[in-house]
Coordinates of C-alpha atoms and ligand atoms in Angstrom, one line a residue:
M48 CA 47.1 -18.6 -35.8
T49 CA 44.9 -15.9 -37.3
E50 CA 41.9 -18.3 -37.2
N51 CA 41.9 -18.3 -33.4
N52 CA 41.4 -14.5 -33.4
N53 CA 38.3 -14.7 -35.6
P54 CA 35.1 -14.7 -33.4
G55 CA 33.0 -15.9 -36.3
C56 CA 35.0 -19.1 -36.5
L57 CA 34.8 -19.6 -32.8
T58 CA 30.9 -19.2 -32.8
A59 CA 30.7 -21.7 -35.6
F60 CA 32.9 -24.1 -33.8
L61 CA 30.8 -23.9 -30.6
R62 CA 27.5 -24.2 -32.5
F63 CA 28.8 -27.4 -34.1
F64 CA 29.1 -28.9 -30.7
G65 CA 25.8 -27.5 -29.5
L66 CA 27.5 -24.9 -27.3
G67 CA 27.4 -21.1 -27.2
R68 CA 23.7 -20.8 -27.8
E69 CA 23.1 -18.8 -24.6
S70 CA 23.5 -15.6 -26.6
G71 CA 20.3 -16.0 -28.6
P72 CA 17.1 -14.2 -27.5
E73 CA 15.1 -17.5 -27.5
S74 CA 17.3 -18.8 -24.7
L75 CA 16.3 -16.0 -22.3
P76 CA 13.6 -16.9 -19.8
Y77 CA 11.0 -14.3 -20.9
R78 CA 7.5 -15.4 -22.1
L79 CA 4.5 -13.2 -23.0
K80 CA 1.5 -13.1 -20.7
D81 CA -1.8 -13.8 -22.3
R82 CA -3.3 -10.9 -20.3
I83 CA -2.0 -8.1 -18.2
L84 CA -5.2 -7.9 -16.1
T85 CA -6.9 -10.4 -13.8
E86 CA -10.5 -11.4 -14.6
S87 CA -11.8 -9.0 -12.0
E88 CA -9.6 -6.1 -13.1
L89 CA -10.6 -6.7 -16.8
S90 CA -14.3 -6.7 -16.0
F91 CA -13.9 -3.5 -14.0
Y92 CA -11.7 -1.9 -16.8
L93 CA -14.4 -2.5 -19.4
V94 CA -17.1 -0.9 -17.3
L95 CA -14.8 2.0 -16.5
K96 CA -14.0 2.4 -20.2
S97 CA -17.7 2.4 -21.1
I98 CA -18.3 5.3 -18.6
L99 CA -15.2 7.4 -19.5
G100 CA -15.2 6.7 -23.2
E101 CA -12.7 9.0 -25.0
R102 CA -13.0 11.8 -22.5
L103 CA -10.4 10.3 -20.1
T104 CA -7.5 7.9 -20.6
I105 CA -7.3 4.8 -18.4
C106 CA -3.7 3.5 -17.6
P107 CA -3.7 0.1 -15.9
K108 CA -1.0 -0.8 -13.4
V109 CA 1.0 2.3 -13.1
R110 CA 4.1 2.4 -10.8
L111 CA 3.7 5.0 -8.0
S112 CA 7.2 6.3 -8.9
D113 CA 5.9 7.1 -12.4
I114 CA 3.1 9.2 -10.8
F115 CA 4.8 10.8 -7.9
F116 CA 8.3 12.2 -7.4
V117 CA 10.3 13.1 -4.3
P118 CA 11.5 16.7 -4.6
R119 CA 14.8 16.1 -2.7
R120 CA 15.3 12.4 -3.5
N121 CA 18.9 12.4 -2.1
E122 CA 17.7 13.4 1.3
N123 CA 14.6 11.2 1.1
M124 CA 15.8 7.9 -0.3
S125 CA 13.6 6.0 2.1
A126 CA 10.5 7.9 1.0
Y127 CA 11.4 7.1 -2.6
N128 CA 12.2 3.4 -1.9
R129 CA 8.8 3.0 -0.1
I130 CA 6.9 3.7 -3.3
N131 CA 9.4 2.4 -5.8
Q132 CA 8.0 -1.1 -6.1
K133 CA 4.3 -0.2 -5.7
H134 CA 1.6 0.2 -8.3
V135 CA -1.9 1.6 -8.5
D136 CA -4.5 -0.5 -10.3
F137 CA -5.6 2.3 -12.6
L138 CA -4.5 5.8 -13.2
I139 CA -7.0 8.1 -15.0
C140 CA -5.3 10.9 -17.1
D141 CA -6.3 13.8 -19.2
P142 CA -6.0 12.3 -22.8
R143 CA -4.4 15.4 -24.3
T144 CA -1.7 16.1 -21.6
M145 CA -1.6 12.7 -19.7
K146 CA -1.7 14.8 -16.5
P147 CA -2.8 12.4 -13.7
L148 CA -6.4 13.2 -12.6
F149 CA -7.2 10.4 -10.1
G150 CA -6.3 6.8 -9.2
V151 CA -8.6 3.8 -8.8
E152 CA -7.9 0.8 -6.6
L153 CA -9.9 -2.4 -6.7
D154 CA -10.2 -3.7 -3.2
D155 CA -10.5 -7.5 -3.3
S156 CA -10.5 -9.8 -0.3
S157 CA -6.6 -9.7 -0.1
H158 CA -7.0 -6.1 1.0
K159 CA -8.2 -7.4 4.4
R160 CA -4.8 -9.1 5.2
S161 CA -2.7 -7.1 7.6
D162 CA 0.2 -6.7 5.2
R163 CA -2.2 -5.5 2.5
E164 CA -3.7 -3.1 5.0
A165 CA -0.3 -1.5 5.8
R166 CA 0.4 -1.2 2.1
D167 CA -3.1 0.4 1.4
E168 CA -2.5 2.9 4.2
L169 CA 0.8 3.9 2.7
V170 CA -0.7 4.3 -0.8
D171 CA -3.6 6.4 0.7
Q172 CA -1.0 8.6 2.4
V173 CA 1.1 9.0 -0.8
F174 CA -2.0 10.1 -2.8
A175 CA -3.2 12.4 0.0
A176 CA 0.3 14.0 0.4
A177 CA 0.5 14.8 -3.4
G178 CA -3.1 15.9 -3.6
L179 CA -4.2 13.2 -6.1
P180 CA -7.7 11.7 -5.4
L181 CA -7.8 7.9 -5.0
V182 CA -11.1 6.1 -5.5
R183 CA -11.4 2.7 -3.8
V184 CA -13.9 0.3 -5.4
P185 CA -14.8 -3.0 -3.7
A186 CA -14.0 -5.8 -6.2
R187 CA -17.0 -7.7 -7.5
T188 CA -17.9 -10.0 -10.3
A189 CA -20.1 -7.4 -11.8
Y190 CA -20.1 -3.6 -11.5
S191 CA -22.8 -1.1 -11.4
R192 CA -22.2 1.8 -13.8
S193 CA -24.2 4.3 -11.6
E194 CA -22.2 3.4 -8.5
I195 CA -18.8 3.8 -10.3
N196 CA -20.0 7.0 -11.9
A197 CA -20.9 8.4 -8.5
L198 CA -17.5 7.5 -7.1
I199 CA -15.7 9.2 -10.1
S200 CA -17.8 12.4 -9.8
Q201 CA -16.9 12.4 -6.1
A202 CA -13.2 12.0 -6.9
L203 CA -13.2 14.8 -9.5
G204 CA -15.0 17.1 -7.2
T205 CA -12.3 16.7 -4.6
K206 CA -10.1 19.7 -4.2
P207 CA -6.4 18.9 -4.7
A208 CA -4.7 19.1 -1.3
I209 CA -1.6 20.9 -2.7
E210 CA -1.1 23.9 -0.4
S211 CA 0.3 27.2 -1.5
P212 CA 3.0 28.6 0.8
S213 CA 1.6 30.2 3.9
E214 CA 2.0 34.0 4.6
E215 CA 4.7 33.1 7.1
E216 CA 6.7 31.1 4.6
K217 CA 6.4 33.9 2.1
A218 CA 7.6 36.4 4.8
D219 CA 10.7 34.1 5.4
N220 CA 11.5 34.4 1.7
P221 CA 11.0 38.0 0.7
G222 CA 13.1 40.2 -1.6
Q223 CA 13.5 40.0 -5.4
D224 CA 17.1 38.8 -5.1
K225 CA 16.0 35.6 -3.3
A226 CA 14.3 32.9 -5.4
P227 CA 10.8 32.0 -4.2
L228 CA 10.1 28.5 -3.0
C229 CA 8.3 26.2 -5.4
P230 CA 4.6 26.0 -4.1
K231 CA 4.6 22.2 -4.7
C232 CA 8.1 21.1 -3.7
G233 CA 9.0 23.7 -1.0
I234 CA 12.5 24.3 -2.4
P235 CA 14.0 27.4 -4.0
M236 CA 13.1 27.9 -7.7
V237 CA 15.6 28.8 -10.4
L238 CA 15.5 31.8 -12.8
R239 CA 14.9 30.7 -16.3
T240 CA 14.3 32.4 -19.7
A241 CA 11.3 31.4 -21.9
A242 CA 12.7 30.0 -25.1
R243 CA 9.6 30.3 -27.2
G244 CA 5.9 31.2 -27.2
A245 CA 4.3 34.6 -26.5
N246 CA 6.7 35.1 -23.5
A247 CA 9.9 34.2 -25.4
G248 CA 12.9 36.0 -23.9
R249 CA 11.1 36.8 -20.7
Q250 CA 12.5 35.5 -17.4
F251 CA 10.5 33.5 -14.9
Y252 CA 11.0 31.2 -11.9
G253 CA 10.8 27.5 -12.6
C254 CA 11.1 24.5 -10.4
V255 CA 14.4 22.6 -10.3
N256 CA 12.4 19.4 -10.5
Y257 CA 11.1 20.2 -14.0
P258 CA 9.7 18.3 -15.9
N259 CA 8.2 16.4 -12.9
C260 CA 7.1 19.7 -11.5
R261 CA 5.9 22.4 -13.9
E262 CA 5.2 25.1 -11.3
V263 CA 6.2 28.6 -12.5
L264 CA 6.2 32.0 -10.8
P265 CA 6.6 35.4 -12.3
Y266 CA 9.9 37.2 -12.0
Q267 CA 9.9 40.9 -11.4
P268 CA 13.2 42.5 -12.3
V269 CA 14.2 45.2 -9.7
Ligands
ZN570 ZN1 8.4 22.0 -7.8

């Protein structure tokens, strides 16, 4: 019968017997949290916000894989997997570009547990490897503005640890016919042509990991 082929009739039939409701969104097991920050995190966030104001943007709970990338992910799946499920408590960004400037971790008593210590060490290493400062603040019930201010100035004064290629590496990669290595990722760059702006039509070397990596190098035609 044609009625059997009509899904509208089937749904009505199932509803009549109290069946087939699993498709509605209200049946899914998702509920809204009242807050995304703990008491201690919120108290710290408000002090941080009063210090930074509109000058810098504070992003709470950012996944490390949103901040860092692995240049050759296929060859480094384990490096990617190690950071995939981890977060930093706060990421401070430039408000106009959202470029990450430094991270902030609140160290509560759980950080003394051995599993936490191993996790903290990994996070420290990831930040150091990518040259992003990380400020660790001991968790308290109240925060001193001057103490946090001092920690932030210290973080912003820290020189990024991104190294430019050594003279030796440059010597290994000479010649205009060979693409230079990306200073950040250490892999050969690709020749691109600027589509717009003052340099439209001009060729340059860009990173294959664009837009995660925005390193560019000039191209000199032979
Ligand atoms: Zn790169």
